[in-house]
PDB file of C-alpha atoms in Angstrom:
ATOM      1  CA  MET A   1     -13.300 -45.965  -3.389  1.00 44.00           C
ATOM      2  CA  ILE A   2     -15.563 -43.314  -2.598  1.00 44.00           C
ATOM      3  CA  ARG A   3     -14.245 -43.218   0.786  1.00 44.00           C
ATOM      4  CA  SER A   4     -10.152 -42.988  -0.609  1.00 40.00           C
ATOM      5  CA  ARG A   5     -11.660 -40.434  -2.805  1.00 40.00           C
ATOM      6  CA  LEU A   6     -13.186 -38.435  -0.009  1.00 41.00           C
ATOM      7  CA  MET A   7     -10.096 -38.838   1.738  1.00 40.00           C
ATOM      8  CA  VAL A   8      -8.033 -37.317  -0.835  1.00 35.00           C
ATOM      9  CA  LEU A   9     -10.359 -34.528  -1.807  1.00 38.00           C
ATOM     10  CA  GLY A  10     -10.286 -33.487   1.979  1.00 43.00           C
ATOM     11  CA  TRP A  11      -6.727 -33.407   1.821  1.00 39.00           C
ATOM     12  CA  PHE A  12      -6.396 -31.208  -1.023  1.00 35.00           C
ATOM     13  CA  GLY A  13      -9.191 -28.906   0.844  1.00 42.00           C
ATOM     14  CA  SER A  14      -6.681 -28.843   3.734  1.00 40.00           C
ATOM     15  CA  LEU A  15      -4.025 -27.829   2.136  1.00 34.00           C
ATOM     16  CA  ALA A  16      -5.717 -25.110  -0.277  1.00 40.00           C
ATOM     17  CA  PHE A  17      -6.853 -24.005   3.110  1.00 42.00           C
ATOM     18  CA  GLY A  18      -3.258 -24.051   4.820  1.00 41.00           C
ATOM     19  CA  LEU A  19      -1.383 -22.549   2.275  1.00 36.00           C
ATOM     20  CA  SER A  20      -4.172 -19.491   1.629  1.00 40.00           C
ATOM     21  CA  SER A  21      -3.887 -18.822   5.727  1.00 41.00           C
ATOM     22  CA  CYS A  22      -0.027 -18.414   5.276  1.00 42.00           C
ATOM     23  CA  SER A  23      -0.152 -15.796   2.457  1.00 40.00           C
ATOM     24  CA  GLU A  24       0.153 -12.134   2.042  1.00 38.00           C
ATOM     25  CA  PRO A  25      -2.945  -9.785   2.774  1.00 41.00           C
ATOM     26  CA  THR A  26      -5.233  -9.569   0.189  1.00 43.00           C
ATOM     27  CA  VAL A  27      -6.635  -6.762  -2.034  1.00 44.00           C
ATOM     28  CA  SER A  28     -10.197  -8.031  -0.501  1.00 43.00           C
ATOM     29  CA  GLU A  29      -8.443  -7.531   2.736  1.00 48.00           C
ATOM     30  CA  LEU A  30      -8.166  -3.410   2.221  1.00 46.00           C
ATOM     31  CA  PRO A  31     -10.775  -1.108   3.936  1.00 45.00           C
ATOM     32  CA  VAL A  32     -12.815  -0.287   0.724  1.00 41.00           C
ATOM     33  CA  SER A  33     -15.376   2.082   1.446  1.00 39.00           C
ATOM     34  CA  PRO A  34     -19.090   1.679  -0.476  1.00 37.00           C
ATOM     35  CA  GLU A  35     -18.405   4.442  -2.603  1.00 36.00           C
ATOM     36  CA  MET A  36     -15.036   3.333  -4.205  1.00 34.00           C
ATOM     37  CA  ASP A  37     -14.669   2.481  -7.858  1.00 34.00           C
ATOM     38  CA  ALA A  38     -16.343  -1.335  -8.414  1.00 32.00           C
ATOM     39  CA  ASN A  39     -13.278  -1.428 -11.515  1.00 32.00           C
ATOM     40  CA  ALA A  40     -10.487  -1.521  -8.919  1.00 34.00           C
ATOM     41  CA  VAL A  41      -7.704  -3.758 -10.587  1.00 34.00           C
ATOM     42  CA  LEU A  42      -4.233  -4.222 -10.246  1.00 35.00           C
ATOM     43  CA  ILE A  43      -1.539  -3.711 -12.969  1.00 39.00           C
ATOM     44  CA  GLY A  44       1.714  -2.219 -13.991  1.00 48.00           C
ATOM     45  CA  ASN A  45       4.300  -0.337 -12.993  1.00 63.00           C
ATOM     46  CA  LYS A  46       5.095   3.222 -14.662  1.00 80.00           C
ATOM     47  CA  PRO A  47       6.092   5.583 -12.336  1.00 87.00           C
ATOM     48  CA  MET A  48       3.013   8.507 -11.863  1.00 87.00           C
ATOM     49  CA  ARG A  49       3.969  12.016 -12.507  1.00 87.00           C
ATOM     50  CA  CYS A  50       2.990  14.382  -9.731  1.00 87.00           C
ATOM     51  CA  ASP A  51       5.246  17.548  -9.466  1.00 85.00           C
ATOM     52  CA  LEU A  52       6.106  18.652  -5.861  1.00 89.00           C
ATOM     53  CA  LYS A  53       8.502  21.475  -5.430  1.00 93.00           C
ATOM     54  CA  GLU A  54       9.086  21.010  -1.727  1.00 94.00           C
ATOM     55  CA  PRO A  55       8.855  18.627   0.404  1.00 96.00           C
ATOM     56  CA  ILE A  56       6.031  18.429   3.150  1.00 96.00           C
ATOM     57  CA  SER A  57       6.252  15.957   6.270  1.00 97.00           C
ATOM     58  CA  ARG A  58       3.915  15.261   9.376  1.00 97.00           C
ATOM     59  CA  THR A  59       4.573  13.183  12.701  1.00 97.00           C
ATOM     60  CA  ALA A  60       2.978  11.682  15.062  1.00 97.00           C
ATOM     61  CA  VAL A  61       3.413   9.194  17.990  1.00 98.00           C
ATOM     62  CA  ILE A  62       0.764   6.455  17.674  1.00 98.00           C
ATOM     63  CA  GLY A  63       0.508   3.459  20.509  1.00 98.00           C
ATOM     64  CA  PRO A  64      -0.768  -0.019  20.780  1.00 98.00           C
ATOM     65  CA  GLU A  65      -4.535   1.550  20.580  1.00 98.00           C
ATOM     66  CA  GLY A  66      -3.757   2.596  16.935  1.00 98.00           C
ATOM     67  CA  GLY A  67      -4.020   5.779  15.183  1.00 98.00           C
ATOM     68  CA  THR A  68      -3.926   8.002  12.029  1.00 98.00           C
ATOM     69  CA  VAL A  69      -1.323  10.408  10.854  1.00 97.00           C
ATOM     70  CA  ALA A  70      -2.811  12.366   8.109  1.00 97.00           C
ATOM     71  CA  ILE A  71      -1.717  15.355   6.075  1.00 95.00           C
ATOM     72  CA  ASP A  72      -3.688  16.932   2.824  1.00 92.00           C
ATOM     73  CA  GLY A  73      -5.781  13.982   1.928  1.00 94.00           C
ATOM     74  CA  ASN A  74      -3.155  11.610   2.534  1.00 96.00           C
ATOM     75  CA  SER A  75      -3.120   9.240   5.567  1.00 97.00           C
ATOM     76  CA  VAL A  76      -1.387   5.994   7.322  1.00 97.00           C
ATOM     77  CA  THR A  77      -3.707   3.923   9.900  1.00 98.00           C
ATOM     78  CA  LEU A  78      -2.106   1.583  12.379  1.00 98.00           C
ATOM     79  CA  PRO A  79      -4.602  -0.862  13.823  1.00 98.00           C
ATOM     80  CA  PRO A  80      -4.282  -1.576  16.981  1.00 98.00           C
ATOM     81  CA  GLY A  81      -1.734  -3.991  18.199  1.00 97.00           C
ATOM     82  CA  ALA A  82       0.534  -2.767  15.100  1.00 97.00           C
ATOM     83  CA  VAL A  83       2.966  -1.625  17.632  1.00 97.00           C
ATOM     84  CA  ASP A  84       3.767  -2.412  21.408  1.00 96.00           C
ATOM     85  CA  GLU A  85       4.758   1.030  22.337  1.00 97.00           C
ATOM     86  CA  PRO A  86       4.082   4.573  21.344  1.00 98.00           C
ATOM     87  CA  THR A  87       5.864   4.868  17.857  1.00 97.00           C
ATOM     88  CA  ARG A  88       6.703   7.871  16.070  1.00 97.00           C
ATOM     89  CA  ILE A  89       5.645   7.718  12.618  1.00 97.00           C
ATOM     90  CA  THR A  90       6.561   9.998  10.151  1.00 96.00           C
ATOM     91  CA  MET A  91       5.319  10.592   6.451  1.00 96.00           C
ATOM     92  CA  THR A  92       7.166  12.473   3.919  1.00 96.00           C
ATOM     93  CA  PHE A  93       6.187  13.384   0.265  1.00 95.00           C
ATOM     94  CA  PRO A  94       9.553  14.165  -1.046  1.00 94.00           C
ATOM     95  CA  ALA A  95      10.193  17.330  -3.922  1.00 94.00           C
ATOM     96  CA  SER A  96      10.087  14.914  -6.642  1.00 92.00           C
ATOM     97  CA  GLU A  97       8.146  14.642 -10.529  1.00 92.00           C
ATOM     98  CA  TYR A  98       6.669  11.678  -9.069  1.00 91.00           C
ATOM     99  CA  LEU A  99       3.702  10.279  -6.380  1.00 93.00           C
ATOM    100  CA  GLU A 100       6.269   9.179  -3.761  1.00 93.00           C
ATOM    101  CA  LEU A 101       6.117   8.585   0.123  1.00 94.00           C
ATOM    102  CA  GLU A 102       8.783   8.359   2.626  1.00 94.00           C
ATOM    103  CA  LEU A 103       7.442   6.266   5.478  1.00 94.00           C
ATOM    104  CA  ASN A 104       9.383   5.791   9.057  1.00 93.00           C
ATOM    105  CA  ALA A 105       9.117   4.982  12.459  1.00 95.00           C
ATOM    106  CA  ASN A 106      11.159   6.507  15.408  1.00 95.00           C
ATOM    107  CA  GLY A 107      13.384   7.509  12.322  1.00 91.00           C
ATOM    108  CA  LEU A 108      14.365   3.807  11.226  1.00 90.00           C
ATOM    109  CA  GLU A 109      15.113   3.330   7.386  1.00 78.00           C
ATOM    110  CA  SER A 110      13.121   0.192   7.843  1.00 81.00           C
ATOM    111  CA  PHE A 111      10.280  -0.802  10.658  1.00 89.00           C
ATOM    112  CA  GLU A 112       8.488  -4.038  10.645  1.00 92.00           C
ATOM    113  CA  PHE A 113       4.810  -4.048  12.240  1.00 96.00           C
ATOM    114  CA  ALA A 114       3.249  -6.823  14.089  1.00 96.00           C
ATOM    115  CA  LYS A 115       0.112  -6.191  11.916  1.00 97.00           C
ATOM    116  CA  PRO A 116      -0.039  -4.367   8.366  1.00 96.00           C
ATOM    117  CA  VAL A 117      -0.465  -0.841   8.467  1.00 96.00           C
ATOM    118  CA  THR A 118      -3.034   0.845   5.711  1.00 97.00           C
ATOM    119  CA  VAL A 119      -1.631   3.893   3.628  1.00 97.00           C
ATOM    120  CA  SER A 120      -4.062   5.833   1.713  1.00 97.00           C
ATOM    121  CA  LEU A 121      -2.230   8.517  -0.845  1.00 95.00           C
ATOM    122  CA  ASN A 122      -4.256  11.187  -2.571  1.00 94.00           C
ATOM    123  CA  TYR A 123      -3.180  11.694  -6.227  1.00 92.00           C
ATOM    124  CA  GLY A 124      -5.964  14.249  -7.196  1.00 89.00           C
ATOM    125  CA  ARG A 125      -3.158  17.010  -7.524  1.00 86.00           C
ATOM    126  CA  CYS A 126      -1.262  14.966  -9.931  1.00 86.00           C
ATOM    127  CA  PRO A 127      -1.851  15.532 -13.886  1.00 82.00           C
ATOM    128  CA  ILE A 128      -4.348  12.200 -14.681  1.00 68.00           C
ATOM    129  CA  GLY A 129      -4.108  13.352 -19.091  1.00 55.00           C
ATOM    130  CA  ASP A 130      -0.282  12.570 -18.373  1.00 47.00           C
ATOM    131  CA  PHE A 131      -0.848   8.984 -16.654  1.00 47.00           C
ATOM    132  CA  SER A 132      -3.172   7.488 -19.183  1.00 48.00           C
ATOM    133  CA  ALA A 133      -4.345   9.165 -22.099  1.00 40.00           C
ATOM    134  CA  ALA A 134      -7.120   7.005 -22.355  1.00 42.00           C
ATOM    135  CA  GLY A 135      -7.768   7.512 -18.324  1.00 53.00           C
ATOM    136  CA  THR A 136      -7.971   4.070 -17.888  1.00 56.00           C
ATOM    137  CA  ALA A 137      -4.789   2.860 -15.832  1.00 67.00           C
ATOM    138  CA  THR A 138      -5.093   1.816 -12.598  1.00 80.00           C
ATOM    139  CA  ARG A 139      -2.708   2.943 -10.099  1.00 87.00           C
ATOM    140  CA  ASN A 140      -0.492   0.593  -7.727  1.00 89.00           C
ATOM    141  CA  VAL A 141       1.585   1.140  -4.886  1.00 93.00           C
ATOM    142  CA  TRP A 142       4.762  -0.335  -5.217  1.00 92.00           C
ATOM    143  CA  TYR A 143       8.203  -0.401  -2.470  1.00 91.00           C
ATOM    144  CA  VAL A 144      11.220   0.773  -4.309  1.00 91.00           C
ATOM    145  CA  ASP A 145      14.090   1.331  -3.279  1.00 90.00           C
ATOM    146  CA  ALA A 146      14.751   5.138  -2.168  1.00 87.00           C
ATOM    147  CA  GLU A 147      18.687   5.630  -4.208  1.00 88.00           C
ATOM    148  CA  THR A 148      17.949   3.853  -7.789  1.00 88.00           C
ATOM    149  CA  LYS A 149      14.369   3.801  -7.334  1.00 84.00           C
ATOM    150  CA  ALA A 150      13.971   0.291  -8.543  1.00 88.00           C
ATOM    151  CA  PHE A 151      10.997  -1.508  -8.072  1.00 89.00           C
ATOM    152  CA  LEU A 152      11.195  -3.852  -5.252  1.00 91.00           C
ATOM    153  CA  GLU A 153       7.545  -5.082  -4.508  1.00 91.00           C
ATOM    154  CA  LYS A 154       4.080  -4.821  -5.857  1.00 91.00           C
ATOM    155  CA  MET A 155       1.874  -3.789  -2.415  1.00 93.00           C
ATOM    156  CA  PRO A 156      -1.910  -5.066  -2.463  1.00 90.00           C
ATOM    157  CA  SER A 157      -3.826  -1.774  -3.825  1.00 93.00           C
ATOM    158  CA  VAL A 158      -7.103  -0.337  -4.316  1.00 95.00           C
ATOM    159  CA  ASP A 159      -7.712   2.878  -6.680  1.00 93.00           C
ATOM    160  CA  ASP A 160     -10.436   4.361  -5.855  1.00 92.00           C
ATOM    161  CA  ARG A 161     -10.933   6.814  -8.991  1.00 88.00           C
ATOM    162  CA  LYS A 162     -13.557   8.603  -7.697  1.00 90.00           C
ATOM    163  CA  HIS A 163     -11.956  10.041  -4.852  1.00 92.00           C
ATOM    164  CA  LYS A 164      -8.783   9.922  -6.592  1.00 91.00           C
ATOM    165  CA  THR A 165      -6.694   7.813  -3.918  1.00 93.00           C
ATOM    166  CA  VAL A 166      -5.099   4.661  -4.058  1.00 95.00           C
ATOM    167  CA  THR A 167      -5.076   2.569  -1.013  1.00 96.00           C
ATOM    168  CA  PHE A 168      -2.332   0.020   0.008  1.00 95.00           C
ATOM    169  CA  LEU A 169      -1.427  -2.567   3.167  1.00 93.00           C
ATOM    170  CA  THR A 170       1.902  -2.820   4.371  1.00 93.00           C
ATOM    171  CA  PRO A 171       3.621  -4.974   6.759  1.00 93.00           C
ATOM    172  CA  HIS A 172       6.731  -2.383   7.028  1.00 91.00           C
ATOM    173  CA  PHE A 173       7.934   1.195   6.488  1.00 90.00           C
ATOM    174  CA  SER A 174      10.230   2.392   3.887  1.00 89.00           C
ATOM    175  CA  PHE A 175       9.995   4.322   0.481  1.00 91.00           C
ATOM    176  CA  PHE A 176       6.959   3.958  -2.108  1.00 93.00           C
ATOM    177  CA  ILE A 177       5.576   5.038  -5.131  1.00 91.00           C
ATOM    178  CA  VAL A 178       2.509   5.278  -7.219  1.00 91.00           C
ATOM    179  CA  ALA A 179       2.714   3.690 -10.308  1.00 89.00           C
ATOM    180  CA  ASP A 180       0.420   2.412 -13.131  1.00 75.00           C
TER     181      ASP A 180
END
């Protein structure tokens, strides 16, 4: 009887381990600096106001060894092995009343990576008071439809309030928006 219970417990443990190894990246896998706010949590989906009058964009070619594209305190980092050949990475912040980001690789509307990439967005220029009257909302990043702005997928995100950045992992490039 004890042997049967141990076998059942072992089977459930193996199942749980197997399921967890097939899941999406978790927030604990994000590169978090020791200075990041300890209160980082995941919530909501109300777009963050962050008026940008003119679009800004930056492009760089990143190869299989990995690398980073950065602009105005924002960055996209590809780990080694994310791409198998030199790839043109473009990050664009369109003119918008919200904190939106369009990412593309080689000019394609959608692009899948071999490994998830890390994106950090700086919301220091945004009116935080308008975003959360109590100042306690946590920012998250959502993959959205570029045309309709419909929220499609909540990305694993970490809000670093101290440095006013939100960082997320993504296996694909497309259109993203910061929300609470």
